[in-house]
Short mmCIF file of C-alpha atoms and ligand atoms in Angstrom, two decimals:
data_model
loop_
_atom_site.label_atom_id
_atom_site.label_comp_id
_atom_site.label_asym_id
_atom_site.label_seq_id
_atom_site.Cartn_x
_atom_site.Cartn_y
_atom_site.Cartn_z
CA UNK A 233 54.24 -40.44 47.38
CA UNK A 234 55.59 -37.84 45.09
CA UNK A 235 55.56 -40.55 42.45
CA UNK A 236 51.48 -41.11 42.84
CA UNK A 237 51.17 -37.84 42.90
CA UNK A 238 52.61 -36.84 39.94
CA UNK A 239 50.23 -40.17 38.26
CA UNK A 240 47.52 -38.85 39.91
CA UNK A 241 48.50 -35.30 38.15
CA UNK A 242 48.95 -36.42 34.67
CA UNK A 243 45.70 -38.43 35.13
CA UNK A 244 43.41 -35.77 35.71
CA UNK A 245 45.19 -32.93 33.52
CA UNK A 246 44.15 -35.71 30.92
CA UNK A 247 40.84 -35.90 31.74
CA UNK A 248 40.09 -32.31 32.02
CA UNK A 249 41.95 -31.59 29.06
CA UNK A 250 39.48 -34.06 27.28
CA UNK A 251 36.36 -32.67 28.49
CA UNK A 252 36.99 -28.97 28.13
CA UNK A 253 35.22 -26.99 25.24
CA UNK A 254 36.67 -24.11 24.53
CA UNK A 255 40.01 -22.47 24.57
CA UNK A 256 39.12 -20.25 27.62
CA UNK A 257 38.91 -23.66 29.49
CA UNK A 258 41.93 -24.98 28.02
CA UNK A 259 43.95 -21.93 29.29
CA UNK A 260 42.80 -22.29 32.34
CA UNK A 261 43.94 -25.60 32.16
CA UNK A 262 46.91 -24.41 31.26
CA UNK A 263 47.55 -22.43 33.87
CA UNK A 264 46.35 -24.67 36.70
CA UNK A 265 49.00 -27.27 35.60
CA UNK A 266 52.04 -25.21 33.58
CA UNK A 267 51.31 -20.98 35.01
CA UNK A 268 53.94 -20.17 37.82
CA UNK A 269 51.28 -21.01 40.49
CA UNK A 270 50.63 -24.34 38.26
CA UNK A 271 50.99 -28.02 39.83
CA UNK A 272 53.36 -29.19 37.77
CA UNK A 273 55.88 -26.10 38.60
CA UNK A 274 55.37 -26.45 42.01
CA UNK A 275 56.64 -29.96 41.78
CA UNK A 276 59.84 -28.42 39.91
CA UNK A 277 60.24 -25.79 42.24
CA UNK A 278 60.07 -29.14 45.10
CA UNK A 279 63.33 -30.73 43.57
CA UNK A 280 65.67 -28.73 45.51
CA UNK A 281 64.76 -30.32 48.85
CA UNK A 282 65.30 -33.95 47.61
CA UNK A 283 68.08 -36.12 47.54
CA UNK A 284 70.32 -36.09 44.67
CA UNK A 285 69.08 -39.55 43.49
CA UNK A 286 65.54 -38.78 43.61
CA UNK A 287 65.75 -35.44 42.23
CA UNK A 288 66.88 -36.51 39.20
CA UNK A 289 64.20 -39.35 38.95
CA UNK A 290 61.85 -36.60 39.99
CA UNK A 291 63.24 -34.16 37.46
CA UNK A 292 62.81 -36.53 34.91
CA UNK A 293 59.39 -37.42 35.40
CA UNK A 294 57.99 -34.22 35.61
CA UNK A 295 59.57 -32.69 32.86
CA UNK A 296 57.96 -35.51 31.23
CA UNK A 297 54.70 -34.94 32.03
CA UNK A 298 55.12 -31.21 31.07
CA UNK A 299 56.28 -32.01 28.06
CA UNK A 300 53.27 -34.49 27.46
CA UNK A 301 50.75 -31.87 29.18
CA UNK A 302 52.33 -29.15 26.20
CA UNK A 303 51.56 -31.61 23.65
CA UNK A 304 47.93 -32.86 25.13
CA UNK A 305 46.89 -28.85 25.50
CA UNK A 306 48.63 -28.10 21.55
CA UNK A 307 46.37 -30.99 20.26
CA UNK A 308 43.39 -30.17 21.99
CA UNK A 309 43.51 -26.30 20.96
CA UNK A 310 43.94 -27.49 17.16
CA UNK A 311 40.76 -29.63 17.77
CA UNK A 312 39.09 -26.89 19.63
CA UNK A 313 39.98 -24.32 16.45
CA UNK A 314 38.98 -26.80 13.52
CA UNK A 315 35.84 -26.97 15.40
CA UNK A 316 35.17 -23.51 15.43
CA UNK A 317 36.19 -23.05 11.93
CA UNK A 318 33.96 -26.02 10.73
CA UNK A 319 30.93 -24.86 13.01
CA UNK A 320 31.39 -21.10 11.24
CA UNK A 321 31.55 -22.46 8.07
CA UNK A 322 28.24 -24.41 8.12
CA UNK A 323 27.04 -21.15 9.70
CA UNK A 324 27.61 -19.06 6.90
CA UNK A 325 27.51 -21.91 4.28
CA UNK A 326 24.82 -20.65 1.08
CA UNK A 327 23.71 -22.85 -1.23
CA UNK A 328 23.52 -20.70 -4.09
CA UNK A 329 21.67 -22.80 -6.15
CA UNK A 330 18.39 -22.17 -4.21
CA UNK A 331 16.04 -20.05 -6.32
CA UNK A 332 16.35 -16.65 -4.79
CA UNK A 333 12.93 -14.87 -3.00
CA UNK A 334 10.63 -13.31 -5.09
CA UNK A 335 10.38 -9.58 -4.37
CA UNK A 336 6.96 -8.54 -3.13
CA UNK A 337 5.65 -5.69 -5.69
CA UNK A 338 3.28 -3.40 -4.68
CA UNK A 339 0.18 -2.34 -7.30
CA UNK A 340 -2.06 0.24 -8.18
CA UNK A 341 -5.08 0.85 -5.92
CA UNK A 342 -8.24 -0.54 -7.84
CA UNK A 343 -9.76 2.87 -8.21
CA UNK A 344 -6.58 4.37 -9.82
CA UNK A 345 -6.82 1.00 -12.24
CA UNK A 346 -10.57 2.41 -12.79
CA UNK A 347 -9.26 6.09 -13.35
CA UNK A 348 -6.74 4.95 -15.73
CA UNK A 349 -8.96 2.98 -17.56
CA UNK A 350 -11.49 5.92 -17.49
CA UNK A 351 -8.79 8.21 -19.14
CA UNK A 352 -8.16 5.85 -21.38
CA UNK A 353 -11.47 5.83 -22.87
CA UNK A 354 -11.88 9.51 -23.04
CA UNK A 355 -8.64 9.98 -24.68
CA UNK A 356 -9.45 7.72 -27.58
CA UNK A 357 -12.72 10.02 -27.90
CA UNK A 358 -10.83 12.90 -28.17
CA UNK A 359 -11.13 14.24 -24.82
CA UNK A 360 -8.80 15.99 -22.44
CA UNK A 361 -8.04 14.93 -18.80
CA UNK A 362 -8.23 17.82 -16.57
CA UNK A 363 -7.74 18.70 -12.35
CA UNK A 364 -8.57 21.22 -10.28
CA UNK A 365 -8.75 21.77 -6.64
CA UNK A 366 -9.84 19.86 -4.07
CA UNK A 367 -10.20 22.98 -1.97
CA UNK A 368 -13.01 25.50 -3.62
CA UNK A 369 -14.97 28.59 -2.67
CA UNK A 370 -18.80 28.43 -2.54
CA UNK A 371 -18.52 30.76 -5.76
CA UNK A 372 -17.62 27.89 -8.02
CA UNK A 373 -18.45 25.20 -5.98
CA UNK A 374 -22.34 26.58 -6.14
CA UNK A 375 -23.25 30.20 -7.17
CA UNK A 376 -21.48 29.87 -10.52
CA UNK A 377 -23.40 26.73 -11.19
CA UNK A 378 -26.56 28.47 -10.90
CA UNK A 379 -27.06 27.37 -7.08
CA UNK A 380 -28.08 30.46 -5.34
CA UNK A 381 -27.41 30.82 -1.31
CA UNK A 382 -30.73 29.86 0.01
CA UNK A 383 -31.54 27.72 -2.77
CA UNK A 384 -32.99 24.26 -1.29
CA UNK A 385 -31.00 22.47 -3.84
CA UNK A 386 -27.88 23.10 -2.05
CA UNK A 387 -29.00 20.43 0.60
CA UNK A 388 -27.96 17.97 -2.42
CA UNK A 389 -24.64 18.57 -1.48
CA UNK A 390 -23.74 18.62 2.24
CA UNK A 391 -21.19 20.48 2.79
CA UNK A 392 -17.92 20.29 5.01
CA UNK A 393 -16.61 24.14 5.37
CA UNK A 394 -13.54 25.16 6.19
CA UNK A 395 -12.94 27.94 9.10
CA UNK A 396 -11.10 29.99 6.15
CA UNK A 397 -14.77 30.44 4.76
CA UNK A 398 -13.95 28.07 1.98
CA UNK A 399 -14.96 24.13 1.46
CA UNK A 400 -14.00 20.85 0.50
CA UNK A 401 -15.75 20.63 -3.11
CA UNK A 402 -19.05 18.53 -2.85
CA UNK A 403 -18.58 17.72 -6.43
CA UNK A 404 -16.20 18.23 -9.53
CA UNK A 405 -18.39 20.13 -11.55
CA UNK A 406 -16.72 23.21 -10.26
CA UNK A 407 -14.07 22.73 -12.76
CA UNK A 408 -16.40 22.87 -16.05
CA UNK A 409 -16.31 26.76 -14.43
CA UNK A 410 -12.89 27.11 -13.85
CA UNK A 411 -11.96 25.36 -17.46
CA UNK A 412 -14.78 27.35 -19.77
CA UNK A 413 -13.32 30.60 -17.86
CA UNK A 414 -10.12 29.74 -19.39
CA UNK A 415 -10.35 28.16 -22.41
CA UNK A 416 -12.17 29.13 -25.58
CA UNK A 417 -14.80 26.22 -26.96
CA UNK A 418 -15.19 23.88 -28.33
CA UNK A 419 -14.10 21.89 -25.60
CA UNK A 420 -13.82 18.21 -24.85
CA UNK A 421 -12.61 17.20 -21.05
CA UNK A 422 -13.02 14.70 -18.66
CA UNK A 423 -11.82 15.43 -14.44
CA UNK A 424 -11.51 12.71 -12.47
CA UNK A 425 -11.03 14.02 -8.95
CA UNK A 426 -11.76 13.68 -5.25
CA UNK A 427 -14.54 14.94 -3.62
CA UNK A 428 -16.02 15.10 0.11
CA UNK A 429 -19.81 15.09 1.27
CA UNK A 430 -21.02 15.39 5.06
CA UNK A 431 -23.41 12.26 4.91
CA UNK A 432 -23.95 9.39 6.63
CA UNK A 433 -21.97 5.89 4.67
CA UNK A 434 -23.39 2.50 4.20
CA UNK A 435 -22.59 0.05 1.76
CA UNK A 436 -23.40 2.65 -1.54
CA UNK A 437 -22.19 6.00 0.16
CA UNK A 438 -18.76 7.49 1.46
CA UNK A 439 -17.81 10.95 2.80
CA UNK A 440 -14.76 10.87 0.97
CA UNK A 441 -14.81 9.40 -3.15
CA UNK A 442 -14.25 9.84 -6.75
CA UNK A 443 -16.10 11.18 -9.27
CA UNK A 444 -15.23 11.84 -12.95
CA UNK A 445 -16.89 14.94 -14.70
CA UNK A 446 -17.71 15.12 -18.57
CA UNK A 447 -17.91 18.45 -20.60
CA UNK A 448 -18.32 18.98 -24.13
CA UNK A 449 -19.04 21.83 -25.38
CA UNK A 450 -19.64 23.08 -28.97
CA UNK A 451 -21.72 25.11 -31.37
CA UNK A 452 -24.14 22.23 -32.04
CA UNK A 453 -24.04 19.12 -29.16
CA UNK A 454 -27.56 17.35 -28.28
CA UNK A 455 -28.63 14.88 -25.76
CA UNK A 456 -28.13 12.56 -29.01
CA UNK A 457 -24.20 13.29 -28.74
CA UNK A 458 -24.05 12.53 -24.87
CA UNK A 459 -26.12 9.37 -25.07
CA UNK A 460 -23.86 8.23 -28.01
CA UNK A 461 -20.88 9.36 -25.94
CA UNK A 462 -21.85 7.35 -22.64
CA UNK A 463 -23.01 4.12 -24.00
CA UNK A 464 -19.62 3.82 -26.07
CA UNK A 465 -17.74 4.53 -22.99
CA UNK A 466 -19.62 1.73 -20.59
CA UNK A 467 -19.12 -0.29 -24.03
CA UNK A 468 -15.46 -0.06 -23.49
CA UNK A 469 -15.30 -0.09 -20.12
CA UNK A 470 -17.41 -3.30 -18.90
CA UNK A 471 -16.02 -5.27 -22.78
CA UNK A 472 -19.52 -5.86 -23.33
CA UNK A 473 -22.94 -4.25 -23.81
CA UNK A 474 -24.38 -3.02 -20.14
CA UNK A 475 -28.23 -1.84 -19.76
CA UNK A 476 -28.54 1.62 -18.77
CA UNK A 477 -31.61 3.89 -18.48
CA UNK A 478 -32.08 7.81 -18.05
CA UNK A 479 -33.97 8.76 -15.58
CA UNK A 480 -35.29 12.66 -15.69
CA UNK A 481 -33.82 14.53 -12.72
CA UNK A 482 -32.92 17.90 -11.67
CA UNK A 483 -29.32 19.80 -11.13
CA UNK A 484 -30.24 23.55 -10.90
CA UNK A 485 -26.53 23.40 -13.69
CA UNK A 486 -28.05 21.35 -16.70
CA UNK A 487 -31.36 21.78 -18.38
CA UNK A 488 -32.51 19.39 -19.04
CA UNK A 489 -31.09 16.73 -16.24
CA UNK A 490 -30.87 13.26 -16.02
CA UNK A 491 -29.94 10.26 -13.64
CA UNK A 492 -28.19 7.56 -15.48
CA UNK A 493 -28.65 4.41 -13.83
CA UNK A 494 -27.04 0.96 -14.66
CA UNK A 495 -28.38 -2.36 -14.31
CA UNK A 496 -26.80 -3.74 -11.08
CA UNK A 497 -24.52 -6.87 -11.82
CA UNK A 498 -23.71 -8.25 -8.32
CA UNK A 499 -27.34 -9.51 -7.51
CA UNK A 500 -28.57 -9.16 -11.25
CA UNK A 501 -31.78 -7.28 -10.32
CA UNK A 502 -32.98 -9.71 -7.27
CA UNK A 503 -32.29 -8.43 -3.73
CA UNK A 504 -28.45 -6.94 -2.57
CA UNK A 505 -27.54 -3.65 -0.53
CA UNK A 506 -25.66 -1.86 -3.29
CA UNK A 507 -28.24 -1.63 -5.25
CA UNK A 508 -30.94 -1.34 -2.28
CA UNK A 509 -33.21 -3.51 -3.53
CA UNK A 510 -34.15 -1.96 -6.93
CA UNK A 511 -31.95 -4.11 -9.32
CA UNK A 512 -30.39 -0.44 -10.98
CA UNK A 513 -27.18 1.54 -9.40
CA UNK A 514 -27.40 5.04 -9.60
CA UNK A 515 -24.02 5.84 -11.65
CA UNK A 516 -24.34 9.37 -12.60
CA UNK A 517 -25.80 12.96 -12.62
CA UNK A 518 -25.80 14.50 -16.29
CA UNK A 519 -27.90 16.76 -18.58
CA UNK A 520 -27.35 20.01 -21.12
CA UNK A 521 -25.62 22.86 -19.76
CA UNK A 522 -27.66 25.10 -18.04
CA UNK A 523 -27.26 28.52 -19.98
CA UNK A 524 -26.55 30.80 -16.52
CA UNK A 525 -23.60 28.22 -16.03
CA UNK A 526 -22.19 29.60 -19.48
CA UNK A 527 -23.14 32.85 -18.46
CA UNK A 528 -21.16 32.34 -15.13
CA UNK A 529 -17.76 31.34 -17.34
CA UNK A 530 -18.33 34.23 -19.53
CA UNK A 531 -20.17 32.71 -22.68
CA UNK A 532 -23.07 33.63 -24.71
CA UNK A 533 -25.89 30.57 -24.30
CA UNK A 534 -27.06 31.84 -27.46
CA UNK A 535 -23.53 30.86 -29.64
CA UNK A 536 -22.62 27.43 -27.56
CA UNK A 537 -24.35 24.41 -26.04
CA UNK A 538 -22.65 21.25 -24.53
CA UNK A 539 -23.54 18.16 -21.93
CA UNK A 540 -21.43 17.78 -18.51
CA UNK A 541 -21.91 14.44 -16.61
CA UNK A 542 -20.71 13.32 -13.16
CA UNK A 543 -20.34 9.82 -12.51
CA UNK A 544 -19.04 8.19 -9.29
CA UNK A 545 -15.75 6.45 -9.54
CA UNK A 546 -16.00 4.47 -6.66
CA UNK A 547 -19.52 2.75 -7.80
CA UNK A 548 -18.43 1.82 -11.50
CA UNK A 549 -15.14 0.39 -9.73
CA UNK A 550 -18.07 -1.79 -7.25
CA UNK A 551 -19.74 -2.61 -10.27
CA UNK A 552 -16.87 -3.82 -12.68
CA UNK A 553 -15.64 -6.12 -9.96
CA UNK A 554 -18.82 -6.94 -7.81
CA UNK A 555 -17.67 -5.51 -4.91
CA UNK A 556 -20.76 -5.00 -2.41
CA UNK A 557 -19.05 -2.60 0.56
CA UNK A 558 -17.82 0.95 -0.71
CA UNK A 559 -16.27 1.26 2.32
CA UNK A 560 -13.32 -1.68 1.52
CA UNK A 561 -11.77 0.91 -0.89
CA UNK A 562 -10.93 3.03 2.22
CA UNK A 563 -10.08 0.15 4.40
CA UNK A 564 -6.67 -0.20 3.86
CA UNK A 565 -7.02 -3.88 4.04
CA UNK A 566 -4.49 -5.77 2.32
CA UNK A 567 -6.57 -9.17 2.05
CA UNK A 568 -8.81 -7.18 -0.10
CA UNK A 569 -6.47 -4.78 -2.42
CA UNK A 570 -4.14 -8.20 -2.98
CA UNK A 571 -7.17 -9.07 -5.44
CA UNK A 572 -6.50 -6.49 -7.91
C1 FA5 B 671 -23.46 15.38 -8.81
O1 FA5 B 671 -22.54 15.37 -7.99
C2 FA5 B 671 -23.43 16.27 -10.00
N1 FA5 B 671 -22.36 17.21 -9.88
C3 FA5 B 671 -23.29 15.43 -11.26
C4 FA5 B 671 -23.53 16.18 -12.52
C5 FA5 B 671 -22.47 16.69 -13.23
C6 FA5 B 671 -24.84 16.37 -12.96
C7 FA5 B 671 -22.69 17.39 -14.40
C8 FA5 B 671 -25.08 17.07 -14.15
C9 FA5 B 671 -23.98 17.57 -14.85
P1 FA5 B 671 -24.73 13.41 -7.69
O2 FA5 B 671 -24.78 14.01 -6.35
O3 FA5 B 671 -25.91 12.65 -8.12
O4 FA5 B 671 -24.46 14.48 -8.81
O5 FA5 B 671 -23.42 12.49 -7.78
C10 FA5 B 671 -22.99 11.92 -8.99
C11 FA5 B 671 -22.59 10.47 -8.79
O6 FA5 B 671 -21.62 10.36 -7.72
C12 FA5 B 671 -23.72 9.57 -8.34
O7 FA5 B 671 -24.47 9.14 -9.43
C13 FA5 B 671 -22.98 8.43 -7.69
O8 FA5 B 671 -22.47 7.52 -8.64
C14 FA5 B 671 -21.82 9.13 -7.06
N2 FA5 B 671 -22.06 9.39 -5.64
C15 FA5 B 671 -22.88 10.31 -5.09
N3 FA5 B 671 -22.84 10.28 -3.76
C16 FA5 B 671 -21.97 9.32 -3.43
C17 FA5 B 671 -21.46 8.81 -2.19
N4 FA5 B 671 -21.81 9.31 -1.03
N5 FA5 B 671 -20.55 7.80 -2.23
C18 FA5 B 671 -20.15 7.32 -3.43
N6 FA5 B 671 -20.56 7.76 -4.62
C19 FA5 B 671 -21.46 8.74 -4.63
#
């Protein structure tokens, strides 16, 4: 009996053995057969109560199988290891010849490519960039540019006011104030900035864009000078000769005032929103300084004269790369700005 059942033992300590996975299993193999509690011990601890003869047959045999159950659990927890050391190793296995990810690198915005480019122009022409706040009073963002309170003409510009009594500049002619105050002519500057209107958008219009102003100012400067000015710059800007027409207009801060307009590119004068329909894109305000606006920065109209221009930022930006929704400046969307 005792003999089957030590068979029987070693049998399925084998098997088990065999089959287990890990080395939690295998200890509680272990312990099952070899712990105090363990079958095999309680078999040893049996011997006493047999005869001489068969005890030692008994003792015999089941220090045997011990001995083999040792060696069967040793070999199985080296297998069980080099497993777990091969498995880890593929794990965290790098093939280092694999050509490494390419970082991701971020880019400048297309309108700050435009202002760049803008500056760039300017600056070989001798002029200055210049800033100035984005905040304003209605002093220089109106009255000193010859826009009286009630004046109709300030309906031009709708207006978002702050509760502090002050607004978000409609424009960046403000600044030609703000630099003539400062500075002693002649003067050449340019002042790209941001500016905010209160107006409905559509395809042409935001609340929230760019425009660059133009001063130069000087004993003698004519219309001559600006026109010469503005069709080098959109020379240098679009690499290639552009149409563009004056229009006569009105700005109650340049006498006399013009629209410049430029032939629109994306639908080449047939039918497309940006250019509603007319074939031209309205690109900027400009005209000879009005002499109350040198008055207002404290110079004699009689000693200097000088042209300011304000062209939108946004719509040259449209124009250069035939984009037909203002709006995906503002967008955020990276589908779009991945194009620049
Ligand atoms: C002005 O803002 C004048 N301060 C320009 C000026 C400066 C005239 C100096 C004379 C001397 P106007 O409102 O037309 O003018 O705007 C100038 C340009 O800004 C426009 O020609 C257009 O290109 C752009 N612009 C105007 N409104 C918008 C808008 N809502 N969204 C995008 N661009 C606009």
């Amino acid at each position: 009996m005792a003999k089957i059942h030590l068979k029987t033992t070693k049998k399925r300590a084998e098997k088990e053995i065999k089959k287990s996975k890990n080395l939690i299993e295998l200890n509680q193999i272990f312990k099952r057969y070899l712990g105090k509690q363990g079958k095999v011990s309680q078999i040893l601890g049996s011997l006493a109560k047999m005869s001489e003869k068969k005890r030692l047959k008994m003792s015999k045999e089941a220090n045997e199988l011990k001995a083999f159950l040792i060696l069967e659990l040793d070999a199985k927890t080296q297998e069980i290891k080099e497993e777990v050391r091969k498995s880890a190793e593929e794990a965290e296995w790098v093939d280092i010849t694999i050509p490494g990810k390419k970082p991701v690198f971020g880019h400048l915005h297309p309108l700050t490519q435009t202002k760049k480019k803008i500056e760039e122009i300017f600056q070989s022409m001798g002029f200055s960039v210049i800033d100035g706040p984005e905040i304003e009073t209605e002093w220089y963002n109106f009255d000193a540019l010859n826009i009286p309170k009630d004046h109709p003409a300030r309906d031009m510009w709708d207006t978002f006011y702050l509760k502090t009594g002050l607004l978000l500049r409609t424009h960046t002619s403000p600044v030609q104030v703000r630099y003539i105050e400062r500075r002693n002519p002649p003067l050449k500057i340019i002042v790209p900035g941001r500016i905010f209107r209160h107006e409905a958008t559509d395809a042409s219009h935001e609340i929230n864009f760019y425009q660059v102003e133009g001063l130069m100012l000087d004993k003698e400067v004519s219309v001559a000078n600006f026109k010469a000015v503005i069709e080098e710059f959109f020379k240098k800007f679009f690499e290639k000769d552009i149409n563009i027409r004056l229009r006569p207009s009105y700005f109650p801060f340049t006498e006399p005032s013009f629209e410049i307009d430029l032939s629109c590119p994306i639908c080449s004068g047939k039918e497309c929103s940006v250019c509603k329909q007319t074939g031209w894109i309205e690109i900027m305000g400009s005209g000879m300084i009005h002499p109350n606006v040198l008055k207002n920065s404290g110079l004699n109209p009689r000693n200097w004269q000088g042209f300011a221009f304000g062209m939108g930022l946004d719509r040259l930006t449209m124009i250069k790369y035939k984009i037909n929704d203002i709006r995906l400046f503002y967008s955020g969307d990276l589908r779009f700005l991945n194009q620049f």
